[in-house]
Tab-separated table of C-alpha atoms in Angstrom:
chain	number	residue	atom	x	y	z
A	28	MET	CA	-31.728	-79.386	-15.269
A	29	GLU	CA	-32.277	-77.722	-11.892
A	30	ALA	CA	-28.609	-76.721	-11.947
A	31	ILE	CA	-29.090	-75.126	-15.373
A	32	ARG	CA	-32.215	-73.265	-14.229
A	33	PHE	CA	-30.308	-72.024	-11.197
A	34	SER	CA	-27.596	-70.681	-13.504
A	35	ASN	CA	-30.193	-68.975	-15.689
A	36	LYS	CA	-31.765	-67.467	-12.605
A	37	ILE	CA	-28.464	-65.888	-11.663
A	38	GLN	CA	-28.079	-64.457	-15.151
A	39	SER	CA	-31.614	-63.010	-15.006
A	40	HIS	CA	-30.604	-60.996	-11.946
A	41	SER	CA	-27.946	-59.240	-14.051
A	42	LEU	CA	-25.014	-60.842	-12.295
A	43	SER	CA	-21.930	-61.014	-14.528
A	44	PHE	CA	-18.976	-63.037	-13.241
A	45	SER	CA	-15.400	-62.252	-14.208
A	46	ASN	CA	-12.090	-63.404	-12.769
A	47	THR	CA	-14.113	-65.644	-10.460
A	48	ASN	CA	-12.457	-68.282	-8.280
A	49	PHE	CA	-14.859	-70.925	-6.973
A	50	GLY	CA	-13.465	-73.564	-4.694
A	51	LEU	CA	-16.279	-76.133	-4.824
A	52	ILE	CA	-19.982	-75.988	-5.717
A	53	LYS	CA	-22.329	-78.760	-4.629
A	54	PHE	CA	-26.131	-79.063	-4.907
A	55	ARG	CA	-28.380	-80.415	-2.122
A	56	LYS	CA	-31.814	-81.637	-3.001
A	57	THR	CA	-34.503	-80.715	-0.420
A	58	HIS	CA	-38.295	-80.967	-0.466
A	59	LEU	CA	-38.268	-77.653	-2.343
A	60	GLY	CA	-35.935	-78.991	-5.036
A	61	PHE	CA	-32.313	-77.980	-5.571
A	62	GLN	CA	-31.443	-75.157	-3.197
A	63	PRO	CA	-28.092	-73.469	-2.873
A	64	LYS	CA	-26.376	-73.615	0.488
A	65	ILE	CA	-23.849	-70.781	0.535
A	66	HIS	CA	-20.785	-70.475	2.762
A	67	LYS	CA	-18.579	-67.404	2.440
A	68	LYS	CA	-14.880	-68.054	2.158
A	69	TRP	CA	-12.998	-66.294	-0.643
A	70	THR	CA	-13.400	-65.343	-4.251
A	71	SER	CA	-13.817	-62.288	-6.414
A	72	LEU	CA	-17.256	-61.474	-7.838
A	73	ASN	CA	-17.810	-58.617	-10.221
A	74	LEU	CA	-21.390	-57.381	-10.095
A	75	SER	CA	-23.087	-55.455	-12.861
A	76	GLY	CA	-22.637	-52.260	-10.857
A	77	GLY	CA	-18.870	-52.798	-10.673
A	78	GLU	CA	-18.853	-53.769	-6.979
A	79	ARG	CA	-16.386	-56.576	-6.027
A	80	LEU	CA	-17.096	-59.004	-3.218
A	81	LYS	CA	-15.007	-61.694	-1.524
A	82	GLU	CA	-16.758	-65.013	-1.014
A	83	GLU	CA	-16.632	-68.667	-1.947
A	84	VAL	CA	-19.777	-70.492	-2.850
A	85	PHE	CA	-20.504	-74.036	-1.706
A	86	LEU	CA	-23.638	-75.883	-2.759
A	87	GLU	CA	-24.047	-79.519	-1.797
A	88	GLU	CA	-25.894	-82.430	-3.377
A	89	LYS	CA	-25.271	-85.683	-1.533
A	90	GLN	CA	-28.127	-87.621	-3.025
A	91	ARG	CA	-26.982	-87.464	-6.653
A	92	GLY	CA	-23.329	-86.761	-6.000
A	93	PHE	CA	-22.783	-83.978	-8.550
A	94	THR	CA	-19.669	-81.875	-8.048
A	95	VAL	CA	-19.130	-78.771	-10.150
A	96	LYS	CA	-15.734	-77.094	-9.951
A	97	CYS	CA	-15.300	-73.620	-11.343
A	98	THR	CA	-12.016	-71.800	-11.257
A	99	ALA	CA	-10.355	-69.180	-13.332
A	100	GLU	CA	-6.693	-68.357	-13.689
A	101	GLY	CA	-5.331	-71.822	-14.302
A	102	ILE	CA	-8.017	-74.461	-13.582
A	103	ASP	CA	-10.962	-74.852	-15.913
A	104	ARG	CA	-14.510	-75.894	-15.059
A	105	GLY	CA	-15.009	-79.617	-14.696
A	106	LEU	CA	-17.829	-82.020	-13.785
A	107	LEU	CA	-17.227	-85.151	-11.718
A	108	VAL	CA	-19.986	-87.729	-11.317
A	109	GLY	CA	-20.042	-90.189	-8.430
A	110	GLY	CA	-20.210	-88.233	-5.214
A	111	ARG	CA	-17.885	-90.515	-3.211
A	112	SER	CA	-15.202	-87.900	-2.551
A	113	GLU	CA	-15.734	-84.334	-1.392
A	114	GLU	CA	-12.026	-83.413	-1.621
A	115	ARG	CA	-10.790	-81.121	-4.343
A	116	GLU	CA	-9.113	-83.025	-7.160
A	117	PHE	CA	-5.417	-82.374	-7.710
A	118	MET	CA	-4.644	-81.683	-11.352
A	119	VAL	CA	-1.256	-81.251	-13.033
A	120	ALA	CA	-1.249	-78.607	-15.759
A	121	GLU	CA	-0.740	-80.057	-19.216
A	122	ARG	CA	2.232	-77.804	-19.951
A	123	PHE	CA	4.142	-79.263	-16.996
A	124	LYS	CA	3.442	-82.780	-18.249
A	125	VAL	CA	5.079	-81.722	-21.518
A	126	ALA	CA	8.046	-80.322	-19.590
A	127	ALA	CA	8.344	-83.571	-17.616
A	128	LEU	CA	8.378	-85.690	-20.787
A	129	MET	CA	10.934	-83.327	-22.263
A	130	ALA	CA	13.074	-83.697	-19.144
A	131	CYS	CA	12.919	-87.505	-19.543
A	132	VAL	CA	14.153	-87.471	-23.143
A	133	MET	CA	16.853	-84.920	-22.323
A	134	CYS	CA	17.981	-87.235	-19.515
A	135	LEU	CA	18.263	-90.125	-21.965
A	136	CYS	CA	19.942	-87.850	-24.505
A	137	ASN	CA	22.785	-87.037	-22.152
A	138	ALA	CA	22.964	-90.484	-20.541
A	139	ASP	CA	23.574	-91.978	-24.000
A	140	ARG	CA	26.463	-89.544	-24.479
A	141	VAL	CA	28.033	-90.264	-21.112
A	142	VAL	CA	28.109	-94.044	-21.576
A	143	MET	CA	31.104	-93.665	-23.876
A	144	SER	CA	32.913	-91.385	-21.413
A	145	VAL	CA	33.002	-94.318	-18.964
A	146	ALA	CA	33.221	-97.217	-21.423
A	147	ILE	CA	36.187	-95.629	-23.182
A	148	VAL	CA	38.463	-96.367	-20.201
A	149	PRO	CA	38.367	-100.182	-20.611
A	150	LEU	CA	38.179	-99.805	-24.410
A	151	ALA	CA	41.362	-97.714	-24.397
A	152	ALA	CA	43.110	-100.308	-22.246
A	153	LYS	CA	41.909	-103.102	-24.528
A	154	HIS	CA	42.984	-101.425	-27.778
A	155	GLY	CA	46.022	-99.525	-26.463
A	156	TRP	CA	44.764	-96.057	-27.439
A	157	SER	CA	46.920	-93.034	-26.562
A	158	SER	CA	45.536	-89.944	-24.805
A	159	ALA	CA	45.511	-88.032	-28.096
A	160	PHE	CA	43.575	-90.736	-29.943
A	161	LEU	CA	41.263	-91.131	-26.972
A	162	GLY	CA	40.276	-87.485	-27.482
A	163	ILE	CA	39.517	-88.194	-31.159
A	164	VAL	CA	37.184	-91.046	-30.193
A	165	GLN	CA	35.477	-88.847	-27.604
A	166	SER	CA	34.949	-86.049	-30.124
A	167	SER	CA	33.566	-88.291	-32.905
A	168	PHE	CA	30.077	-87.780	-31.499
A	169	LEU	CA	30.453	-84.083	-32.258
A	170	TRP	CA	31.299	-84.614	-35.926
A	171	GLY	CA	27.689	-85.417	-36.739
A	172	TYR	CA	26.299	-83.114	-34.075
A	173	ILE	CA	27.840	-80.043	-35.709
A	174	PHE	CA	25.916	-80.606	-38.974
A	175	SER	CA	22.523	-81.559	-37.603
A	176	SER	CA	22.181	-78.531	-35.305
A	177	VAL	CA	21.540	-76.030	-38.122
A	178	ILE	CA	19.403	-78.395	-40.207
A	179	GLY	CA	17.514	-79.570	-37.145
A	180	GLY	CA	16.922	-75.990	-35.988
A	181	ALA	CA	15.455	-75.023	-39.371
A	182	LEU	CA	13.224	-78.144	-39.343
A	183	VAL	CA	11.980	-77.256	-35.861
A	184	ASP	CA	11.026	-73.733	-36.975
A	185	LYS	CA	9.095	-75.190	-39.896
A	186	TYR	CA	7.532	-78.389	-38.476
A	187	GLY	CA	7.648	-77.883	-34.718
A	188	GLY	CA	9.563	-79.762	-32.073
A	189	LYS	CA	7.412	-82.881	-31.605
A	190	LYS	CA	8.219	-84.762	-34.813
A	191	VAL	CA	11.829	-83.589	-35.025
A	192	ILE	CA	12.835	-84.739	-31.550
A	193	ALA	CA	10.835	-87.965	-31.968
A	194	TRP	CA	12.863	-88.894	-35.067
A	195	GLY	CA	16.035	-87.823	-33.297
A	196	ALA	CA	15.334	-90.007	-30.255
A	197	ALA	CA	14.545	-93.022	-32.443
A	198	LEU	CA	17.778	-92.661	-34.426
A	199	TRP	CA	20.108	-91.953	-31.504
A	200	SER	CA	18.639	-94.914	-29.576
A	201	LEU	CA	19.418	-97.114	-32.579
A	202	ALA	CA	22.962	-95.731	-32.754
A	203	THR	CA	23.428	-96.373	-29.017
A	204	LEU	CA	22.335	-99.976	-29.477
A	205	LEU	CA	24.853	-100.479	-32.316
A	206	THR	CA	27.834	-98.891	-30.516
A	207	PRO	CA	29.163	-102.079	-28.783
A	208	TRP	CA	29.018	-103.994	-32.073
A	209	ALA	CA	30.894	-101.169	-33.840
A	210	ALA	CA	33.575	-101.066	-31.120
A	211	ASN	CA	34.199	-104.813	-31.496
A	212	HIS	CA	34.181	-104.637	-35.291
A	213	SER	CA	36.720	-101.859	-35.907
A	214	THR	CA	37.786	-98.404	-34.788
A	215	ILE	CA	36.463	-96.902	-38.035
A	216	SER	CA	33.039	-98.455	-37.431
A	217	LEU	CA	32.995	-96.996	-33.939
A	218	LEU	CA	33.823	-93.509	-35.209
A	219	VAL	CA	31.101	-93.731	-37.880
A	220	ILE	CA	28.420	-94.894	-35.430
A	221	ARG	CA	29.362	-92.200	-32.921
A	222	ALA	CA	29.186	-89.548	-35.645
A	223	PHE	CA	25.734	-90.833	-36.657
A	224	PHE	CA	24.739	-90.758	-32.992
A	225	GLY	CA	25.755	-87.097	-32.817
A	226	LEU	CA	23.859	-86.384	-36.030
A	227	ALA	CA	20.650	-87.651	-34.411
A	228	GLU	CA	21.182	-85.841	-31.102
A	229	GLY	CA	21.833	-82.462	-32.713
A	230	VAL	CA	18.094	-81.763	-32.958
A	231	ALA	CA	17.402	-82.186	-29.220
A	232	LEU	CA	18.167	-78.717	-27.846
A	233	PRO	CA	16.548	-76.694	-30.685
A	234	SER	CA	13.439	-78.891	-30.361
A	235	MET	CA	13.310	-78.394	-26.611
A	236	ASN	CA	13.742	-74.628	-26.822
A	237	THR	CA	11.093	-74.109	-29.484
A	238	LEU	CA	8.531	-76.545	-28.049
A	239	LEU	CA	8.715	-75.073	-24.547
A	240	SER	CA	8.417	-71.527	-25.918
A	241	ARG	CA	5.077	-72.550	-27.448
A	242	TRP	CA	3.802	-74.360	-24.367
A	243	PHE	CA	4.800	-71.819	-21.693
A	244	PRO	CA	4.127	-68.110	-21.195
A	245	CYS	CA	7.147	-65.813	-21.135
A	246	HIS	CA	7.246	-65.495	-17.355
A	247	GLU	CA	7.472	-69.300	-16.950
A	248	ARG	CA	9.872	-70.181	-19.759
A	249	ALA	CA	13.023	-70.092	-17.637
A	250	THR	CA	11.462	-72.448	-15.101
A	251	ALA	CA	10.320	-74.809	-17.882
A	252	VAL	CA	13.808	-74.843	-19.389
A	253	GLY	CA	15.207	-75.391	-15.893
A	254	ILE	CA	13.020	-78.492	-15.491
A	255	SER	CA	13.964	-79.895	-18.902
A	256	MET	CA	17.646	-79.111	-18.577
A	257	GLY	CA	17.523	-80.566	-15.079
A	258	GLY	CA	16.700	-83.847	-16.779
A	259	PHE	CA	19.558	-83.225	-19.202
A	260	HIS	CA	22.072	-82.829	-16.372
A	261	LEU	CA	20.642	-85.750	-14.418
A	262	GLY	CA	21.366	-87.808	-17.515
A	263	ASN	CA	25.039	-87.345	-16.677
A	264	VAL	CA	24.438	-88.740	-13.198
A	265	VAL	CA	22.396	-91.671	-14.497
A	266	GLY	CA	24.971	-92.472	-17.167
A	267	LEU	CA	28.021	-92.117	-14.951
A	268	VAL	CA	26.547	-94.195	-12.108
A	269	LEU	CA	24.717	-96.951	-13.999
A	270	THR	CA	27.280	-97.523	-16.757
A	271	PRO	CA	30.048	-99.032	-14.587
A	272	LEU	CA	27.470	-101.101	-12.672
A	273	PHE	CA	26.010	-102.604	-15.839
A	274	MET	CA	29.457	-103.053	-17.367
A	275	THR	CA	30.512	-105.049	-14.301
A	276	SER	CA	27.432	-107.281	-14.264
A	277	VAL	CA	26.510	-107.559	-17.969
A	278	GLY	CA	29.561	-106.398	-19.882
A	279	ILE	CA	30.378	-103.375	-22.025
A	280	SER	CA	27.174	-103.821	-24.076
A	281	GLY	CA	24.925	-103.694	-20.956
A	282	PRO	CA	24.438	-99.930	-20.541
A	283	PHE	CA	24.097	-99.371	-24.290
A	284	ILE	CA	21.215	-101.870	-24.470
A	285	LEU	CA	19.577	-100.374	-21.362
A	286	PHE	CA	19.500	-96.748	-22.542
A	287	SER	CA	18.491	-97.528	-26.118
A	288	SER	CA	15.519	-99.559	-24.799
A	289	LEU	CA	14.451	-96.696	-22.522
A	290	GLY	CA	14.602	-94.318	-25.480
A	291	LEU	CA	12.212	-96.424	-27.536
A	292	LEU	CA	9.874	-96.760	-24.527
A	293	TRP	CA	9.788	-92.963	-24.107
A	294	LEU	CA	9.004	-92.570	-27.791
A	295	THR	CA	5.697	-94.447	-27.522
A	296	THR	CA	4.460	-92.072	-24.795
A	297	TRP	CA	5.701	-88.928	-26.540
A	298	ILE	CA	3.942	-89.639	-29.838
A	299	SER	CA	0.560	-90.238	-28.204
A	300	ARG	CA	0.579	-87.447	-25.582
A	301	VAL	CA	2.332	-84.362	-26.947
A	302	THR	CA	1.479	-81.829	-29.662
A	303	ASN	CA	3.576	-79.131	-31.307
A	304	ASP	CA	1.313	-76.386	-30.009
A	305	PRO	CA	-1.056	-76.282	-27.006
A	306	LYS	CA	-3.868	-75.194	-29.344
A	307	GLU	CA	-3.674	-78.640	-30.985
A	308	SER	CA	-3.915	-80.565	-27.697
A	309	ASN	CA	-7.096	-82.426	-26.725
A	310	SER	CA	-6.013	-82.665	-23.084
A	311	ILE	CA	-5.416	-79.030	-22.212
A	312	THR	CA	-8.120	-77.009	-20.470
A	313	LYS	CA	-9.438	-73.766	-21.913
A	314	ALA	CA	-8.235	-71.811	-18.888
A	315	GLU	CA	-4.671	-73.131	-19.210
A	316	LEU	CA	-4.681	-72.378	-22.927
A	317	ARG	CA	-5.787	-68.804	-22.215
A	318	LEU	CA	-3.029	-68.443	-19.618
A	319	ILE	CA	-0.382	-69.615	-22.107
A	320	GLN	CA	-1.624	-67.423	-24.942
A	321	ALA	CA	-1.902	-64.356	-22.716
A	322	GLY	CA	1.711	-64.685	-21.631
A	323	LYS	CA	3.412	-64.891	-24.999
A	324	SER	CA	3.385	-63.451	-28.478
A	325	ASP	CA	2.798	-65.966	-31.251
A	326	SER	CA	5.356	-65.993	-34.051
A	327	PRO	CA	4.402	-67.371	-37.462
A	328	THR	CA	6.160	-70.508	-38.680
A	329	LEU	CA	8.184	-70.446	-41.878
A	330	GLU	CA	6.204	-70.837	-45.074
A	331	LYS	CA	6.884	-73.680	-47.467
A	332	GLY	CA	10.078	-73.032	-49.376
A	333	GLU	CA	11.027	-70.061	-47.199
A	334	LEU	CA	14.602	-70.001	-45.903
A	335	PRO	CA	15.690	-68.307	-42.667
A	336	PRO	CA	17.581	-65.041	-43.317
A	337	LEU	CA	21.122	-66.137	-42.426
A	338	ARG	CA	22.770	-62.893	-43.586
A	339	LEU	CA	20.314	-60.801	-41.595
A	340	LEU	CA	20.799	-62.865	-38.441
A	341	LEU	CA	24.578	-62.609	-38.652
A	342	SER	CA	24.482	-58.848	-39.246
A	343	LYS	CA	23.473	-58.029	-35.650
A	344	MET	CA	25.772	-58.110	-32.628
A	345	PRO	CA	23.197	-59.708	-30.258
A	346	THR	CA	23.394	-62.774	-32.525
A	347	TRP	CA	27.165	-62.883	-32.121
A	348	ALA	CA	26.788	-62.485	-28.347
A	349	ILE	CA	24.697	-65.676	-28.351
A	350	ILE	CA	27.132	-67.492	-30.665
A	351	PHE	CA	30.160	-66.547	-28.580
A	352	ALA	CA	28.312	-67.537	-25.389
A	353	ASN	CA	27.452	-70.928	-26.873
A	354	ILE	CA	31.068	-71.446	-27.943
A	355	THR	CA	32.325	-70.760	-24.426
A	356	ASN	CA	29.622	-72.792	-22.721
A	357	ASN	CA	30.221	-75.851	-24.927
A	358	TRP	CA	33.979	-75.534	-24.642
A	359	GLY	CA	33.913	-75.786	-20.856
A	360	TYR	CA	30.978	-78.191	-20.700
A	361	PHE	CA	32.486	-80.846	-22.960
A	362	VAL	CA	35.908	-80.603	-21.339
A	363	LEU	CA	34.297	-81.532	-18.029
A	364	LEU	CA	31.823	-84.026	-19.514
A	365	SER	CA	34.311	-85.986	-21.602
A	366	TRP	CA	37.392	-85.883	-19.390
A	367	MET	CA	36.266	-86.003	-15.756
A	368	PRO	CA	36.459	-89.820	-15.342
A	369	VAL	CA	39.893	-89.751	-16.983
A	370	TYR	CA	40.871	-86.705	-14.896
A	371	PHE	CA	40.106	-88.398	-11.573
A	372	LYS	CA	41.798	-91.620	-12.653
A	373	THR	CA	44.918	-89.863	-13.993
A	374	VAL	CA	45.406	-87.148	-11.374
A	375	TYR	CA	44.150	-88.919	-8.239
A	376	ASN	CA	44.488	-92.585	-9.278
A	377	VAL	CA	40.928	-93.549	-8.314
A	378	ASN	CA	39.324	-96.624	-9.879
A	379	LEU	CA	36.617	-96.548	-12.528
A	380	LYS	CA	33.628	-96.776	-10.153
A	381	GLN	CA	35.027	-94.088	-7.853
A	382	ALA	CA	35.779	-91.859	-10.830
A	383	ALA	CA	32.188	-92.241	-12.013
A	384	TRP	CA	30.844	-91.229	-8.601
A	385	PHE	CA	33.159	-88.225	-8.290
A	386	SER	CA	32.118	-87.141	-11.789
A	387	ALA	CA	28.398	-87.742	-11.210
A	388	VAL	CA	27.904	-85.630	-8.071
A	389	PRO	CA	28.630	-82.274	-9.803
A	390	TRP	CA	26.095	-83.009	-12.550
A	391	GLY	CA	23.375	-83.794	-10.023
A	392	THR	CA	24.001	-80.455	-8.328
A	393	MET	CA	23.889	-78.752	-11.719
A	394	ALA	CA	20.372	-80.098	-12.298
A	395	ILE	CA	19.205	-78.444	-9.079
A	396	SER	CA	21.003	-75.155	-9.661
A	397	GLY	CA	19.606	-74.966	-13.194
A	398	TYR	CA	16.073	-75.066	-11.827
A	399	VAL	CA	16.992	-72.439	-9.205
A	400	ALA	CA	18.391	-70.219	-11.969
A	401	GLY	CA	15.177	-70.559	-13.977
A	402	ALA	CA	12.957	-69.793	-11.001
A	403	ALA	CA	15.110	-66.787	-10.063
A	404	SER	CA	14.977	-65.490	-13.628
A	405	ASP	CA	11.188	-65.754	-13.794
A	406	PHE	CA	10.906	-64.085	-10.389
A	407	LEU	CA	12.966	-61.099	-11.550
A	408	ILE	CA	10.870	-60.778	-14.713
A	409	LYS	CA	7.628	-60.855	-12.705
A	410	ALA	CA	9.137	-58.263	-10.346
A	411	GLY	CA	9.424	-55.849	-13.268
A	412	TYR	CA	13.093	-56.104	-14.247
A	413	SER	CA	13.813	-55.904	-17.957
A	414	LEU	CA	14.633	-59.006	-19.969
A	415	THR	CA	17.964	-57.468	-20.934
A	416	PHE	CA	18.952	-56.988	-17.293
A	417	VAL	CA	17.854	-60.499	-16.295
A	418	ARG	CA	19.624	-62.207	-19.203
A	419	LYS	CA	22.855	-60.310	-18.531
A	420	VAL	CA	22.837	-61.084	-14.812
A	421	MET	CA	22.144	-64.783	-15.323
A	422	GLN	CA	24.778	-65.186	-18.035
A	423	SER	CA	27.385	-63.267	-16.028
A	424	ILE	CA	26.911	-65.710	-13.150
A	425	GLY	CA	27.052	-68.561	-15.674
A	426	PHE	CA	30.519	-67.481	-16.897
A	427	ILE	CA	32.338	-65.754	-14.035
A	428	GLY	CA	31.435	-68.465	-11.513
A	429	PRO	CA	32.855	-71.395	-13.533
A	430	GLY	CA	35.944	-69.384	-14.471
A	431	LEU	CA	36.856	-68.764	-10.844
A	432	ALA	CA	36.105	-72.381	-9.877
A	433	LEU	CA	38.363	-73.804	-12.606
A	434	LEU	CA	41.233	-71.592	-11.490
A	435	CYS	CA	40.795	-72.922	-7.942
A	436	LEU	CA	40.654	-76.488	-9.298
A	437	ASN	CA	44.309	-76.198	-10.278
A	438	TYR	CA	45.199	-76.027	-6.573
A	439	ALA	CA	43.086	-78.999	-5.410
A	440	LYS	CA	45.167	-81.646	-3.616
A	441	THR	CA	42.549	-84.355	-3.038
A	442	PRO	CA	39.765	-85.834	-5.182
A	443	GLU	CA	37.182	-84.570	-2.673
A	444	VAL	CA	38.326	-80.951	-3.033
A	445	ALA	CA	38.501	-81.343	-6.811
A	446	ALA	CA	34.927	-82.674	-6.858
A	447	VAL	CA	33.789	-79.631	-4.860
A	448	MET	CA	35.458	-77.238	-7.316
A	449	ILE	CA	33.955	-79.011	-10.322
A	450	THR	CA	30.564	-78.980	-8.593
A	451	VAL	CA	30.805	-75.220	-8.065
A	452	ALA	CA	31.872	-74.695	-11.686
A	453	LEU	CA	28.977	-76.694	-13.127
A	454	SER	CA	26.430	-75.239	-10.687
A	455	PHE	CA	27.239	-71.712	-11.792
A	456	SER	CA	27.438	-72.825	-15.415
A	457	SER	CA	23.786	-73.888	-15.312
A	458	PHE	CA	22.776	-70.213	-14.987
A	459	SER	CA	23.525	-69.973	-18.708
A	460	GLN	CA	20.202	-71.742	-19.266
A	461	ALA	CA	18.468	-68.545	-18.161
A	462	GLY	CA	20.944	-66.480	-20.191
A	463	PHE	CA	21.912	-67.176	-23.781
A	464	LEU	CA	19.777	-70.318	-24.119
A	465	LEU	CA	16.550	-68.359	-23.585
A	466	ASN	CA	17.832	-65.261	-25.336
A	467	MET	CA	17.352	-66.871	-28.751
A	468	GLN	CA	13.589	-66.746	-28.269
A	469	ASP	CA	13.869	-63.149	-27.015
A	470	ILE	CA	15.609	-61.648	-30.026
A	471	ALA	CA	14.329	-63.901	-32.838
A	472	PRO	CA	11.194	-65.884	-31.872
A	473	GLN	CA	10.358	-66.757	-35.485
A	474	TYR	CA	13.870	-68.050	-36.246
A	475	ALA	CA	14.843	-69.297	-32.778
A	476	GLY	CA	15.383	-72.891	-33.892
A	477	PHE	CA	17.626	-71.865	-36.767
A	478	LEU	CA	19.551	-69.415	-34.567
A	479	HIS	CA	19.967	-72.149	-31.991
A	480	GLY	CA	21.332	-74.401	-34.715
A	481	ILE	CA	23.862	-71.785	-35.881
A	482	SER	CA	25.129	-71.042	-32.391
A	483	ASN	CA	25.097	-74.727	-31.457
A	484	SER	CA	27.174	-75.637	-34.512
A	485	ALA	CA	29.740	-73.010	-33.559
A	486	GLY	CA	29.658	-74.312	-29.995
A	487	THR	CA	30.042	-77.878	-31.223
A	488	LEU	CA	33.140	-76.916	-33.221
A	489	ALA	CA	34.542	-75.385	-30.040
A	490	ALA	CA	33.663	-78.579	-28.154
A	491	ILE	CA	35.531	-80.686	-30.713
A	492	ILE	CA	38.601	-78.458	-30.385
A	493	SER	CA	38.468	-78.474	-26.590
A	494	THR	CA	37.874	-82.241	-26.335
A	495	ILE	CA	40.747	-83.094	-28.678
A	496	GLY	CA	42.877	-80.226	-27.371
A	497	THR	CA	42.626	-81.481	-23.811
A	498	GLY	CA	44.066	-84.825	-24.893
A	499	PHE	CA	46.999	-83.208	-26.693
A	500	PHE	CA	47.679	-80.778	-23.828
A	501	VAL	CA	47.689	-83.601	-21.284
A	502	GLN	CA	49.981	-85.717	-23.473
A	503	TRP	CA	52.257	-82.743	-24.206
A	504	LEU	CA	52.460	-81.148	-20.756
A	505	GLY	CA	51.492	-84.112	-18.606
A	506	SER	CA	48.962	-81.998	-16.714
A	507	PHE	CA	45.373	-80.695	-16.943
A	508	GLN	CA	46.333	-77.393	-15.314
A	509	ALA	CA	47.203	-75.362	-18.426
A	510	PHE	CA	44.004	-76.262	-20.252
A	511	LEU	CA	41.821	-75.519	-17.229
A	512	SER	CA	43.430	-72.070	-16.931
A	513	LEU	CA	42.852	-71.405	-20.645
A	514	THR	CA	39.193	-72.366	-20.249
A	515	ALA	CA	38.812	-70.024	-17.257
A	516	CYS	CA	40.189	-67.090	-19.279
A	517	LEU	CA	37.721	-67.846	-22.070
A	518	TYR	CA	34.868	-67.655	-19.550
A	519	PHE	CA	35.968	-64.196	-18.387
A	520	VAL	CA	36.337	-62.773	-21.901
A	521	SER	CA	32.924	-64.114	-22.917
A	522	ALA	CA	31.280	-62.514	-19.866
A	523	ILE	CA	32.595	-59.112	-20.947
A	524	PHE	CA	31.469	-59.590	-24.569
A	525	TRP	CA	28.016	-60.701	-23.455
A	526	ASN	CA	27.420	-57.690	-21.219
A	527	ILE	CA	28.423	-55.292	-24.007
A	528	TYR	CA	26.322	-56.688	-26.860
A	529	ALA	CA	23.487	-58.886	-25.508
A	530	THR	CA	19.897	-57.650	-25.337
A	531	GLY	CA	16.550	-59.020	-24.273
A	532	GLU	CA	14.616	-56.975	-26.829
A	533	ARG	CA	13.258	-58.476	-30.027
A	534	VAL	CA	15.714	-57.814	-32.886
A	535	PHE	CA	14.304	-59.937	-35.744
């Protein structure tokens, strides 16, 4: 009560506080009652006369142990009872907890994909599959993925990302668990299960993009995507490293059981901790909610029965810049993802475990470079550069860099040099996360999920062609060189198209 009367006393002296940063306030009880002991350090006080002062206020109360923390700009007021610790409590913002959980599921999402890239080597030897048919098996995941991207994107716009990605994770974990059984049953069963697996995973990226756009202000979105996509790329490392180890000790079914179990474990945490919108969260502080809302413009969700305007979206060239960028990105990405273990085994005759390690290192570097790209993008935006300029710079790096690296890969003579070239290609490729991937929210915030689905479906079709095409090219020409050169040329053409037609301004 004394603390309340002290607050009222301040108000009676016409002191109005705004943008105030208090480090720590404590109350000490003396023979005169609760008296404030004030030490000047730093803060910003706005008096009624408009005068601003710099000071930090400390008031101690050791007898009762009350600690009142007041901060603005990111940390809300809190009350801790106990008095055993006088150190400031470290708190993680709720939005970064959401990003961390998203990074975990994206890691599992990609790890589940990569398992087949490693397991297919002994499966091909067991069943006598040719290089061409091996490409068909690899691409079967994409058959379902191409259909669920558009539908999943529309569902995300309407219902939010939480439920959509939760259902997706549950279904793709189930499909992962059933994959070894399908492989032993028949080739047709394997293709069906892999297509169903792709159908479930198609909702992951639209859900991530939309959910993070609601939880993060504009000037932090690239960093948030960098964190989540860092998990996505680390999934390649986890899958490529753990799969051969578990296959050696447990058998082919080992890694499939492991990753499906982790997916179901993640699901229990996600359902209880995350909401579609920060306004619905019971854990977020008022100050953090204000920070998020101040840094973004809310876009209404689709009404019941309302369909996204497909014709309108396709009538503008910035949409086609995103679609073409997604096509190119997926083309190169899936060539490297699906064929790197086979590439190292075929070209350099390394064994399965060595091939997994050579393939894993570039993806780990990509996770780091993706975060760097996001942080650099947010820094440029805060520095006053336009969104259009930032998106064009980031995407140009994301295309020109990989194109040059793939051309150099053709001249690699050792697996170590080849791994370096692939690492460079994927590191630069991760800059696309701060380019076209974020640009969907820039030009069409209300329809970003649907636009992501459209562009992702086009990119998935390109991935199917490139994955199968690589197999036929290798079987036809006996070399990866021609297809790598074709992919490099596609990167260069896409960079030119992007810089002509892309924009960071809102179009829809």
